[in-house]
XYZ file of N, CA, C and O in Angstrom:
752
model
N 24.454 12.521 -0.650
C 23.866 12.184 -1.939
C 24.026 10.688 -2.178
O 25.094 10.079 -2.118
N 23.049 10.267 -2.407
C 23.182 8.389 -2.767
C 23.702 8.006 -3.541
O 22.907 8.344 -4.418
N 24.700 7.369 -4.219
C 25.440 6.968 -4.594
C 24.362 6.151 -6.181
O 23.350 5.453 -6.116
N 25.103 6.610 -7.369
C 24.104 5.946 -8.236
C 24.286 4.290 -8.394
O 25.372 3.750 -8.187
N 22.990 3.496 -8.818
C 23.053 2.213 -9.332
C 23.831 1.660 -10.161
O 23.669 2.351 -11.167
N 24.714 0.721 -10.461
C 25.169 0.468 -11.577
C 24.409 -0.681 -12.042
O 24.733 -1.713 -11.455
N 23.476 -0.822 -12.937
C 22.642 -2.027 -13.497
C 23.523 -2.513 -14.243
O 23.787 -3.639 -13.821
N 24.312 -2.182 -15.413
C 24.981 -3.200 -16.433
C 26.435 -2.669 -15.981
O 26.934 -1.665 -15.473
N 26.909 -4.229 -16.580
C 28.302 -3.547 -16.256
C 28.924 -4.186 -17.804
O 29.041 -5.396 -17.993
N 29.292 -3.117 -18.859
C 30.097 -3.000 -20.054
C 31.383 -3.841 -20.154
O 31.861 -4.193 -21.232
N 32.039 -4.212 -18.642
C 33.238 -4.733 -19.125
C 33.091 -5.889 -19.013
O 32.632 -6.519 -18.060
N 33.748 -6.490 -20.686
C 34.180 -7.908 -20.990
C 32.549 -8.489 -21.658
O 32.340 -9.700 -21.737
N 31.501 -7.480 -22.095
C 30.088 -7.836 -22.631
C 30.000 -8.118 -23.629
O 29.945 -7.218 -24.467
N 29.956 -9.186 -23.955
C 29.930 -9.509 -25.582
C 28.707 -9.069 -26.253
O 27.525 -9.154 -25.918
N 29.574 -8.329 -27.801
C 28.291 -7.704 -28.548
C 27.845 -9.179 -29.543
O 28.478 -10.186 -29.861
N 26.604 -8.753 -29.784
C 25.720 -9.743 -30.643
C 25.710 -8.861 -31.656
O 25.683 -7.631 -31.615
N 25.747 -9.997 -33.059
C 25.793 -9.113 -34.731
C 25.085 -10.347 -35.209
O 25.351 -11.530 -34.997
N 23.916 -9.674 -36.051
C 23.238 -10.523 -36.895
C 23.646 -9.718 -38.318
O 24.093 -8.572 -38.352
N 23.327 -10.788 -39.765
C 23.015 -12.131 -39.646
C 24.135 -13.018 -39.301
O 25.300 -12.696 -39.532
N 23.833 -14.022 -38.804
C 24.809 -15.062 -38.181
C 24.185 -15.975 -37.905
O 23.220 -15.731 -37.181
N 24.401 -17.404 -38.313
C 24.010 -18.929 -38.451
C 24.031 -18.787 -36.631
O 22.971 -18.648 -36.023
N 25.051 -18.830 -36.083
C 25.224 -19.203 -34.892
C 25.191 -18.148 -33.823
O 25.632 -18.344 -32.691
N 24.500 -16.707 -34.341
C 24.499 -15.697 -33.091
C 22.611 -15.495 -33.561
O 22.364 -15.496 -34.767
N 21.492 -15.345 -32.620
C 20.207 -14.732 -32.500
C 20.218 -13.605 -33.440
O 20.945 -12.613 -33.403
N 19.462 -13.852 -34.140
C 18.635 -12.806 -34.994
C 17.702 -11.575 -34.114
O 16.849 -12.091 -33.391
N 17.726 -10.590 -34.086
C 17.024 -9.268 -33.431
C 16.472 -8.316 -34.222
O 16.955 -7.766 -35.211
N 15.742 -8.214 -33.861
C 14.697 -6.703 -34.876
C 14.205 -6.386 -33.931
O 14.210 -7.050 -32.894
N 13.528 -5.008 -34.131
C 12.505 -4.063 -33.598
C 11.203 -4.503 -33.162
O 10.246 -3.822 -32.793
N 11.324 -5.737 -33.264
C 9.840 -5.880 -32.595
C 9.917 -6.541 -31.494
O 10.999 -6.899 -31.029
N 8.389 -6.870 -30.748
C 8.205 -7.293 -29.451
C 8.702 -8.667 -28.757
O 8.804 -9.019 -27.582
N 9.036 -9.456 -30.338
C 9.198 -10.924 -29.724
C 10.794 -10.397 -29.272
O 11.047 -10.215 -28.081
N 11.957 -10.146 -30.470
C 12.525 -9.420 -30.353
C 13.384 -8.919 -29.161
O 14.569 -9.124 -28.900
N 12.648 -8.365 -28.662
C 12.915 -7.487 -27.312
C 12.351 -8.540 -25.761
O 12.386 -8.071 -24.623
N 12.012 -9.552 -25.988
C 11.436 -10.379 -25.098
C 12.923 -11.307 -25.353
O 13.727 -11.368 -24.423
N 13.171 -11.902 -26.461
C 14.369 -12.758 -26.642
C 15.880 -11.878 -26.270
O 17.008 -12.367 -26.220
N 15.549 -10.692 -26.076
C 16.656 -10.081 -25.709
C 16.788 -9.852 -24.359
O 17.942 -9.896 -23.933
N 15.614 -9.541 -23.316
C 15.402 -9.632 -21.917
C 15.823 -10.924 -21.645
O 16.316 -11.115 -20.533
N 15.712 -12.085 -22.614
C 16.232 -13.702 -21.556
C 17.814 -13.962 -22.177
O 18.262 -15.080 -22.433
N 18.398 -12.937 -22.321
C 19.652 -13.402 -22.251
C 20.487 -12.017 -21.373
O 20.649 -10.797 -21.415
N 20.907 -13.486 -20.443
C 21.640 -12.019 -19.245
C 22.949 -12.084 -19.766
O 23.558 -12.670 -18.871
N 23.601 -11.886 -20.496
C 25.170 -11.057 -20.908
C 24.633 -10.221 -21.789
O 25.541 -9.764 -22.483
N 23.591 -9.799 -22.098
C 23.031 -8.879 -22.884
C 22.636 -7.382 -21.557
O 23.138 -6.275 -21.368
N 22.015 -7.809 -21.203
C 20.950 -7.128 -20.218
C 21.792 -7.004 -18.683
O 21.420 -6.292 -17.751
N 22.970 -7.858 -18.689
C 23.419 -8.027 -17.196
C 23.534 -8.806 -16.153
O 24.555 -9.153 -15.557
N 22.215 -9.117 -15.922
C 21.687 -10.149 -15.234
C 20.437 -10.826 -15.695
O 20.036 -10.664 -16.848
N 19.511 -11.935 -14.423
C 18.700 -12.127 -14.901
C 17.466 -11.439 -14.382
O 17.333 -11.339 -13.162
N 16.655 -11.011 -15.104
C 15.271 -10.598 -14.882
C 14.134 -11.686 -14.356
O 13.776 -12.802 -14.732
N 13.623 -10.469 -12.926
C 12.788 -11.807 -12.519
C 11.558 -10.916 -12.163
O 11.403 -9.766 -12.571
N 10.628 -11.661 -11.274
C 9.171 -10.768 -10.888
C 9.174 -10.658 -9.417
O 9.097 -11.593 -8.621
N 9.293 -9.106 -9.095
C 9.388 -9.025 -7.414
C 7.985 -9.556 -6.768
O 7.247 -8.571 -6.747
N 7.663 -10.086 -6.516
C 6.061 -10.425 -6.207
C 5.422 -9.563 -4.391
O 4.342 -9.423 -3.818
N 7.100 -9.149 -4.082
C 6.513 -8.167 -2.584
C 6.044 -6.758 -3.580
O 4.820 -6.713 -3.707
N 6.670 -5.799 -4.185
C 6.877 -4.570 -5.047
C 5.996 -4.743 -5.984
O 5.454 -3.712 -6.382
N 5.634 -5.877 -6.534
C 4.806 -5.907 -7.916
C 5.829 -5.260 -8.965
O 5.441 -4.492 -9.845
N 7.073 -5.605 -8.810
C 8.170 -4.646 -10.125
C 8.858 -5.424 -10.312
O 9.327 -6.099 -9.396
N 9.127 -5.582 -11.434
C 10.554 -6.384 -12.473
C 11.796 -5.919 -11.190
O 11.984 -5.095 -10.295
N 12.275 -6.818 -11.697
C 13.915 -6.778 -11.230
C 14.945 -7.453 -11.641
O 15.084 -8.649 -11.900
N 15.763 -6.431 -11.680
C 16.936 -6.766 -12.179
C 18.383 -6.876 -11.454
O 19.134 -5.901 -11.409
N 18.694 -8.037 -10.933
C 19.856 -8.162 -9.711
C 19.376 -7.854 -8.471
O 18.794 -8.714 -7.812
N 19.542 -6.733 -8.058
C 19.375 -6.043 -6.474
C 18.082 -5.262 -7.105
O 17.000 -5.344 -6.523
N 18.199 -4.619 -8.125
C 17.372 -3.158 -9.040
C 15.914 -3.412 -9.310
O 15.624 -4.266 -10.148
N 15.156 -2.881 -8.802
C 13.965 -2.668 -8.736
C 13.767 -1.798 -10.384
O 14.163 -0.647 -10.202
N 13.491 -1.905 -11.260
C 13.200 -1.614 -12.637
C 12.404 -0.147 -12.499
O 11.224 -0.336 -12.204
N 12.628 0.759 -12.588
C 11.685 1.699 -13.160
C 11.892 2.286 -14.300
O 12.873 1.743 -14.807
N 11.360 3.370 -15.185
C 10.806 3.729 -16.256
C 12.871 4.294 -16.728
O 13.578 3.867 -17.642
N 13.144 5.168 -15.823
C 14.841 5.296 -15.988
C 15.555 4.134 -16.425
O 16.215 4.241 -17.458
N 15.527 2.607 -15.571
C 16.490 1.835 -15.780
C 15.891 1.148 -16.992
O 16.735 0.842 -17.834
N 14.960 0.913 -17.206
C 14.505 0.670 -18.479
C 15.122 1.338 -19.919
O 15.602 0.785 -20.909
N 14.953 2.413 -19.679
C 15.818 3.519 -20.807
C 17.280 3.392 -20.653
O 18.027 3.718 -21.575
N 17.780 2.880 -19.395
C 19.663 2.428 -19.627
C 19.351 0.965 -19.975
O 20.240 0.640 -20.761
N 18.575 -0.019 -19.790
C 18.833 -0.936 -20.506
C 18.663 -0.907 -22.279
O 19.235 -1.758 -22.960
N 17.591 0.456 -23.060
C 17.413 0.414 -24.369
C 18.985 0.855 -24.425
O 19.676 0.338 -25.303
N 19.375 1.471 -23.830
C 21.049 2.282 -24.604
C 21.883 0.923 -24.349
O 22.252 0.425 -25.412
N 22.374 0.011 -22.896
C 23.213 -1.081 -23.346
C 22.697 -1.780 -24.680
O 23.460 -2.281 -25.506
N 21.162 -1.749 -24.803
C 20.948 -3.070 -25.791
C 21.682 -2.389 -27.363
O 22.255 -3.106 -28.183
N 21.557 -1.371 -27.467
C 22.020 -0.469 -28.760
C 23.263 -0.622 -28.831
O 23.842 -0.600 -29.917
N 23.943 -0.822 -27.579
C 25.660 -0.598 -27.554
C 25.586 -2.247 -27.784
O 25.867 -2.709 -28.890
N 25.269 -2.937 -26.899
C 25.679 -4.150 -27.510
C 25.481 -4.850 -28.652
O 26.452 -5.390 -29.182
N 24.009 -4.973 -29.300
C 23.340 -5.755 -30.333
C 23.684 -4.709 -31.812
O 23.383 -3.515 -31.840
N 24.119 -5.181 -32.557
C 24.641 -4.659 -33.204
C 24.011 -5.611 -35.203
O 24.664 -6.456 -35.817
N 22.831 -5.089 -35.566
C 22.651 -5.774 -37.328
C 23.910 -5.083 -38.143
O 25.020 -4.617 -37.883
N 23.084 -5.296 -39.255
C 24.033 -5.104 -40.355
C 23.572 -3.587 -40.965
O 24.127 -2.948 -41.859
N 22.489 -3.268 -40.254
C 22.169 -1.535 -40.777
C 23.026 -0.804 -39.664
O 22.861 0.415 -39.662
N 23.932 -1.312 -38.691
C 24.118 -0.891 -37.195
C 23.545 -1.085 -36.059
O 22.769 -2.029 -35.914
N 23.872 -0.096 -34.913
C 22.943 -0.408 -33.930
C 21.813 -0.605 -33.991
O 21.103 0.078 -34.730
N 21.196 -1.858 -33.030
C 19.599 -2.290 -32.845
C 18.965 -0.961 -31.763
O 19.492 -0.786 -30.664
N 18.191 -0.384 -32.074
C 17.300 0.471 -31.425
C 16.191 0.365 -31.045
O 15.352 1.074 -31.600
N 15.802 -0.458 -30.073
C 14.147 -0.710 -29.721
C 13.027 -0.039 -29.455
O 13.294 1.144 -29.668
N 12.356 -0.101 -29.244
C 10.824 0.728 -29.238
C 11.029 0.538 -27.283
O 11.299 -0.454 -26.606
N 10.811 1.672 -26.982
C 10.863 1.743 -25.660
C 9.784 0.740 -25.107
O 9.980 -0.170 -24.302
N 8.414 1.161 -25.808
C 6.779 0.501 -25.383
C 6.943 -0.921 -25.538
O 6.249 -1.778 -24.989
N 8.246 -1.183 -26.598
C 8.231 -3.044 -26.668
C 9.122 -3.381 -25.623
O 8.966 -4.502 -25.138
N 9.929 -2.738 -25.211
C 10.815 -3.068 -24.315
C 10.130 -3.353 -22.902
O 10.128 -4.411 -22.273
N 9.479 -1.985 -22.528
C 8.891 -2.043 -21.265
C 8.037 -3.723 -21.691
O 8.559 -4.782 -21.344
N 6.841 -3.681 -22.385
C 6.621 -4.599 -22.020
C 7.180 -5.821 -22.044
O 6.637 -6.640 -21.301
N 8.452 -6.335 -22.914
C 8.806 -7.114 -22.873
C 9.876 -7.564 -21.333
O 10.278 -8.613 -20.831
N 9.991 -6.166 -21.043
C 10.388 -6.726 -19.573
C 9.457 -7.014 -18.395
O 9.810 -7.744 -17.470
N 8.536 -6.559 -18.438
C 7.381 -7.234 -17.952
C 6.728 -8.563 -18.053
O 6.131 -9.180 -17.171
N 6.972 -8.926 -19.413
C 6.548 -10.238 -19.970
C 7.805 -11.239 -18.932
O 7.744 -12.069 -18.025
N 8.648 -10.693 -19.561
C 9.972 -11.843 -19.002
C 10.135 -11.953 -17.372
O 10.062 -13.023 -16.769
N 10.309 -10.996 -16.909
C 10.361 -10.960 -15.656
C 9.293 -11.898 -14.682
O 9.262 -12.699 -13.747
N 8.515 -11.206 -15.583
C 6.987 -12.532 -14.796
C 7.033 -13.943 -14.821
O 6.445 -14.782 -14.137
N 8.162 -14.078 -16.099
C 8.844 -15.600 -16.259
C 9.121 -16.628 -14.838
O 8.979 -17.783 -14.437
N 9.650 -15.196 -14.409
C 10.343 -15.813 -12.988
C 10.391 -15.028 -11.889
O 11.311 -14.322 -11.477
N 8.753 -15.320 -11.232
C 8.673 -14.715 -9.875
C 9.218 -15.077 -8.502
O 9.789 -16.166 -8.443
N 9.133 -14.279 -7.266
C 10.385 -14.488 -6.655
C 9.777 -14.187 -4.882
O 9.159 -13.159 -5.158
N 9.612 -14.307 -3.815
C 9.605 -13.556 -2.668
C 10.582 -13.037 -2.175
O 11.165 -13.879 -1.492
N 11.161 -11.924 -2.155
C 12.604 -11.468 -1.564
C 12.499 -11.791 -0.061
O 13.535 -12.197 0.467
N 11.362 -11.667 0.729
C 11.360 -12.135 1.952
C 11.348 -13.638 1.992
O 12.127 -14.315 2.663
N 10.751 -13.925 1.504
C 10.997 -15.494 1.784
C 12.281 -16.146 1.417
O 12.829 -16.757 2.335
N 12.930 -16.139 0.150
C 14.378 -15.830 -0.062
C 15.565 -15.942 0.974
O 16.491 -16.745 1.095
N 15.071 -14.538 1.846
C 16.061 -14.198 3.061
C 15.893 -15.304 3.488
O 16.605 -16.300 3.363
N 14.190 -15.058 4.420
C 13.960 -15.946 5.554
C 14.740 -17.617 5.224
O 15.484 -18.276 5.949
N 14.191 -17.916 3.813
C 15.245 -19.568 3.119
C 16.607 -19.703 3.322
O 17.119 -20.821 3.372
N 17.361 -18.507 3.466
C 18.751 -18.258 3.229
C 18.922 -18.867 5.252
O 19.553 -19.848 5.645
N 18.303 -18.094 5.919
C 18.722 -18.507 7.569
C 18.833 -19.744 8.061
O 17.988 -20.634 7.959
N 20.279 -19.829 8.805
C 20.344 -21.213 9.249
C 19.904 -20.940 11.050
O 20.224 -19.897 11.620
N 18.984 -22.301 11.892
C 18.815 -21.181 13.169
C 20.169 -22.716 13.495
O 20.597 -23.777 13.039
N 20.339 -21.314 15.081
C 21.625 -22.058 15.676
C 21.493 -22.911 16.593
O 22.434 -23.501 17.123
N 19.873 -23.110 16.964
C 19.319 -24.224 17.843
C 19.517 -23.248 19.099
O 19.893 -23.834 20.115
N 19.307 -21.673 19.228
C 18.802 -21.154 20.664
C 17.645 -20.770 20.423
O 17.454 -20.104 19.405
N 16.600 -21.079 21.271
C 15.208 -21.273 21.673
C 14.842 -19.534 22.045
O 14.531 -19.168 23.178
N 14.953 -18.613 20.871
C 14.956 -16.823 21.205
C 13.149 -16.930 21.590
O 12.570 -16.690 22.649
N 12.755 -17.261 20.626
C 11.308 -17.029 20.736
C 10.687 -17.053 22.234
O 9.818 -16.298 22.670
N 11.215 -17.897 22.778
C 10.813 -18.082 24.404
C 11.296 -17.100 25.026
O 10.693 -16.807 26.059
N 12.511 -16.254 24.660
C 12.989 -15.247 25.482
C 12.115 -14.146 25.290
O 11.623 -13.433 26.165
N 11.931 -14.060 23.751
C 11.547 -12.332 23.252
C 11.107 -12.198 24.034
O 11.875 -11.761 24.891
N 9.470 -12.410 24.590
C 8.514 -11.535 25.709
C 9.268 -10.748 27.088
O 9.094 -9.646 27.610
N 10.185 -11.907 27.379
C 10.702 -11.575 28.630
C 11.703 -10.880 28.670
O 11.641 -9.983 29.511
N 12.843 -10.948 27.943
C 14.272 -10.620 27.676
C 13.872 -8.930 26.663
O 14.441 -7.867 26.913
N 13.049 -9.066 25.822
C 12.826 -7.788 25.085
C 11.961 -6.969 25.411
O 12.066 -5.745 25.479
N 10.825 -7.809 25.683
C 9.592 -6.901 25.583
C 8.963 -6.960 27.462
O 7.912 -6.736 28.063
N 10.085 -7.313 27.720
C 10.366 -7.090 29.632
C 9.106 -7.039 30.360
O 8.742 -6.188 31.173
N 8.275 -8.449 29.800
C 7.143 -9.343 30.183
C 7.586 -9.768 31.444
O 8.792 -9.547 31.338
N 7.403 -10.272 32.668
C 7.726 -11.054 33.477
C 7.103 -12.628 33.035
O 6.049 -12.975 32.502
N 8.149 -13.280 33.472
C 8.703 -14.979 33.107
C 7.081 -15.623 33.914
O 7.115 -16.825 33.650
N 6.444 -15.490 34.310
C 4.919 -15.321 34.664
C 3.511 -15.009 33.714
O 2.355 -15.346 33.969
N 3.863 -14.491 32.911
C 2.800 -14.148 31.867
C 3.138 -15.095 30.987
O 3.518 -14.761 29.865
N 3.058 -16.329 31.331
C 2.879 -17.645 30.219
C 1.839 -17.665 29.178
O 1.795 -18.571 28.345
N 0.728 -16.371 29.212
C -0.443 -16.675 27.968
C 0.676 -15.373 26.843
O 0.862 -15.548 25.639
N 1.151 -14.379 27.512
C 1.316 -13.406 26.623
C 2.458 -13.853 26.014
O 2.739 -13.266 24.968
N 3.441 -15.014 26.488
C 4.647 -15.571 25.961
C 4.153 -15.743 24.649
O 4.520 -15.158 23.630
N 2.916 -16.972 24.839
C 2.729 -18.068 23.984
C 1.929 -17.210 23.140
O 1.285 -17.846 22.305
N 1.745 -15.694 23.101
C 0.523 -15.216 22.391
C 1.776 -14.594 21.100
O 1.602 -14.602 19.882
N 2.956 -14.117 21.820
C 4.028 -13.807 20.908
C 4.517 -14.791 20.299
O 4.745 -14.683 19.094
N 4.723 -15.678 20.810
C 5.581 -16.665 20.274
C 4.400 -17.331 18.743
O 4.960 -17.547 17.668
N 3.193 -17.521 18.843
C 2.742 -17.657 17.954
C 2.451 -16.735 16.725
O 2.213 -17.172 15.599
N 2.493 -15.490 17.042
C 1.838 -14.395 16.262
C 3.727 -14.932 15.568
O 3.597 -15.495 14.481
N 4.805 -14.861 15.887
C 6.187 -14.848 15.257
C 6.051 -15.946 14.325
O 6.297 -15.710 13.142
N 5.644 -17.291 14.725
C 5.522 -18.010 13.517
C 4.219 -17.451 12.858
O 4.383 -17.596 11.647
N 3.132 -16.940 13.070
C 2.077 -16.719 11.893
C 2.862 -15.725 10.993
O 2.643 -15.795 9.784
N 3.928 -14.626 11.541
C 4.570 -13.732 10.856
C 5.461 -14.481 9.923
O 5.329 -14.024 8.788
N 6.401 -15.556 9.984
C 7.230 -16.124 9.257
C 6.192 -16.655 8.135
O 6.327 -16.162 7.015
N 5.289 -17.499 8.304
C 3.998 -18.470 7.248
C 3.649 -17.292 6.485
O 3.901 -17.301 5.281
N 3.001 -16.085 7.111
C 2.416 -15.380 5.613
C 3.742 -14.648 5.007
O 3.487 -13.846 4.109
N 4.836 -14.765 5.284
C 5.644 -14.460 4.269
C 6.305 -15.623 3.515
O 6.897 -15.568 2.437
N 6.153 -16.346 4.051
C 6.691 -17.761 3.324
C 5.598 -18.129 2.316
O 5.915 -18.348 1.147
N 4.231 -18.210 2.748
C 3.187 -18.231 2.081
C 1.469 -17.193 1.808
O 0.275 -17.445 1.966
N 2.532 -15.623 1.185
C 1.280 -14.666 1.643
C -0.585 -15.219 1.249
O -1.029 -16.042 0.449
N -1.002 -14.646 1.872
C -2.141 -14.850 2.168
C -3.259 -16.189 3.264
O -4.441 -16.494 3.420
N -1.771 -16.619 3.805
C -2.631 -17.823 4.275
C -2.936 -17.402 5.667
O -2.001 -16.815 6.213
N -3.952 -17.549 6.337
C -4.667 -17.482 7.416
C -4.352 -17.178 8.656
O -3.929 -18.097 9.357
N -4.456 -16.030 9.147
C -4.363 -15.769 9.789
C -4.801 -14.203 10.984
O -4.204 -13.218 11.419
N -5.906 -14.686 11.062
C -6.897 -13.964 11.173
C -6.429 -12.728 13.125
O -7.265 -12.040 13.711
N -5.316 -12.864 13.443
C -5.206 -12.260 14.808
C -4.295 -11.231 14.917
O -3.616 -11.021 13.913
N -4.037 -10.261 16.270
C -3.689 -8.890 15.515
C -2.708 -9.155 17.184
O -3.187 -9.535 18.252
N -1.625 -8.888 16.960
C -0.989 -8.721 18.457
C -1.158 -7.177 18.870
O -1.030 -6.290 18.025
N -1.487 -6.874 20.368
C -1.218 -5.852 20.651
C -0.310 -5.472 21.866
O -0.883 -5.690 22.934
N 0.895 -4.985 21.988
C 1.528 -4.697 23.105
C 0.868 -3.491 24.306
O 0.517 -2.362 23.962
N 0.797 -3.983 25.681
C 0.152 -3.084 26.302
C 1.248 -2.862 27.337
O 1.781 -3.862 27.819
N 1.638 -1.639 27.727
C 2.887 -1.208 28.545
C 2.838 0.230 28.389
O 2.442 0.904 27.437
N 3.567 0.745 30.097
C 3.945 1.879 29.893
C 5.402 2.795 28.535
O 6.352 2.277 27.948
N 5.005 3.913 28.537
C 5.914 4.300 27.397
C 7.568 4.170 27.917
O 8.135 4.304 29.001
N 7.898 3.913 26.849
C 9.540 3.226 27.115
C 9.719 2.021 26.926
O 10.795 1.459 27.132
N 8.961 1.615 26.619
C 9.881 -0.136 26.289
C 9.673 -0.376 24.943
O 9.416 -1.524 24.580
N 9.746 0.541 24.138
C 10.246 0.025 23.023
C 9.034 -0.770 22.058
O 9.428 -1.383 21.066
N 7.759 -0.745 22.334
C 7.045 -1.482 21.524
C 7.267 -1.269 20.429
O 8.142 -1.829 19.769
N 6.454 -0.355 20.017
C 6.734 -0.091 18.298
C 8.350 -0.411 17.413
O 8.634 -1.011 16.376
N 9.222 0.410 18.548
C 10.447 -0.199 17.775
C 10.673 -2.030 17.952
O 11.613 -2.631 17.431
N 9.826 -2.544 18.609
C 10.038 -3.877 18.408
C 9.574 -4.416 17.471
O 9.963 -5.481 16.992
N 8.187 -3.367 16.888
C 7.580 -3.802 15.842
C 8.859 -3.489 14.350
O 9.375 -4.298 13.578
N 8.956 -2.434 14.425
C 10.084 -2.023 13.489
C 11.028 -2.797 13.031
O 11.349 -2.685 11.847
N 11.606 -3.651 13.790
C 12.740 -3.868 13.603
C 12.306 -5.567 13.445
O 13.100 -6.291 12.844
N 11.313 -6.028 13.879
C 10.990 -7.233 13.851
C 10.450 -7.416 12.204
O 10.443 -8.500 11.619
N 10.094 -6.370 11.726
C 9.300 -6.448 10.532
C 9.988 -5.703 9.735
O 9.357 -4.890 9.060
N 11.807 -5.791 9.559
C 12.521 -4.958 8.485
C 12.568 -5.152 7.495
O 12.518 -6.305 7.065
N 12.668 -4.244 6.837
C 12.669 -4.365 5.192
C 13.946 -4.169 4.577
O 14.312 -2.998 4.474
N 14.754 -5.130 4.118
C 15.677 -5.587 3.235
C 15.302 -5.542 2.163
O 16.023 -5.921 1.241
């Protein structure tokens, strides 16, 4: 059984109480609930726009219609007027996390790929031969991989840009093509 998400974490969260000169004013409405999505000790973290998923996110958390409804209950536990708990309109919420999130869109692949330092070994020249157990002789099919790997890095660094060619591996069964495809193209 998978182990559940923890989106907010309660300890040490400071509650917000209006009225107060020096704490945000909150009501039930849409602006409201948008000024409450851009403050992360409220909400947790910060909300951004997955642009691979097309979905809000929150930390690691991919937003759906559930975590949405645990963020209306932290916002109730935390935000606190003078009639009591703040209770939002679910429909302002959703969209206001939509609104915000879009604030700040994001590529999680590109991200990664930004995060890698290379160590200055020259793999790309190996893959064909060393993986995909090309003989060191097929200098067009090297250079046919080795390019399709950078066109693969560019449209994730920059989706949609050009690149109009389709690699195909041709070999008897057993070497692993597809799982080369697999694993070359993982999803984190």
């Amino acid at each position: 059984m998978p182990m559940p998400i923890k989106l907010f974490d309660d300890d040490d969260a400071p509650d917000y109480y209006e009225p107060d000169d020096e704490q945000p004013q909150f009501g039930k409405n849409y602006a409201s609930c948008c000024a409450i999505c851009r403050l992360p000790d409220i909400i947790g973290g910060g909300l951004r726009w997955n642009a691979l998923y097309q979905a809000p996110q929150l930390n690691d958390c991919i937003l759906d219609d559930h975590a949405i409804n645990a963020m209306r209950e932290v916002i109730s536990r935390r935000v606190t007027t003078t009639k009591g708990p703040l209770h939002v309109d679910k429909g302002h919420l959703f969209d206001a996390v939509f609104q915000v999130a879009h604030e700040t869109p994001f590529l999680p692949q590109a991200e990664y790929l930004l995060s890698l330092t290379w160590d200055h070994v020259p793999r790309l020249d190996l893959m064909a031969t060393e993986i995909l157990h090309r003989p060191p002789t097929e200098t067009l099919s090297c250079e046919y991989l080795r390019r399709w790997c950078v066109a693969a890095v560019a449209r994730a660094l920059e989706p949609g840009c050009q690149f109009d060619h389709v690699l195909v591996l041709i070999g008897p069964e057993g070497l692993y093509k597809s799982t080369f495809f697999k694993v070359f193209c993982f999803n984190r």
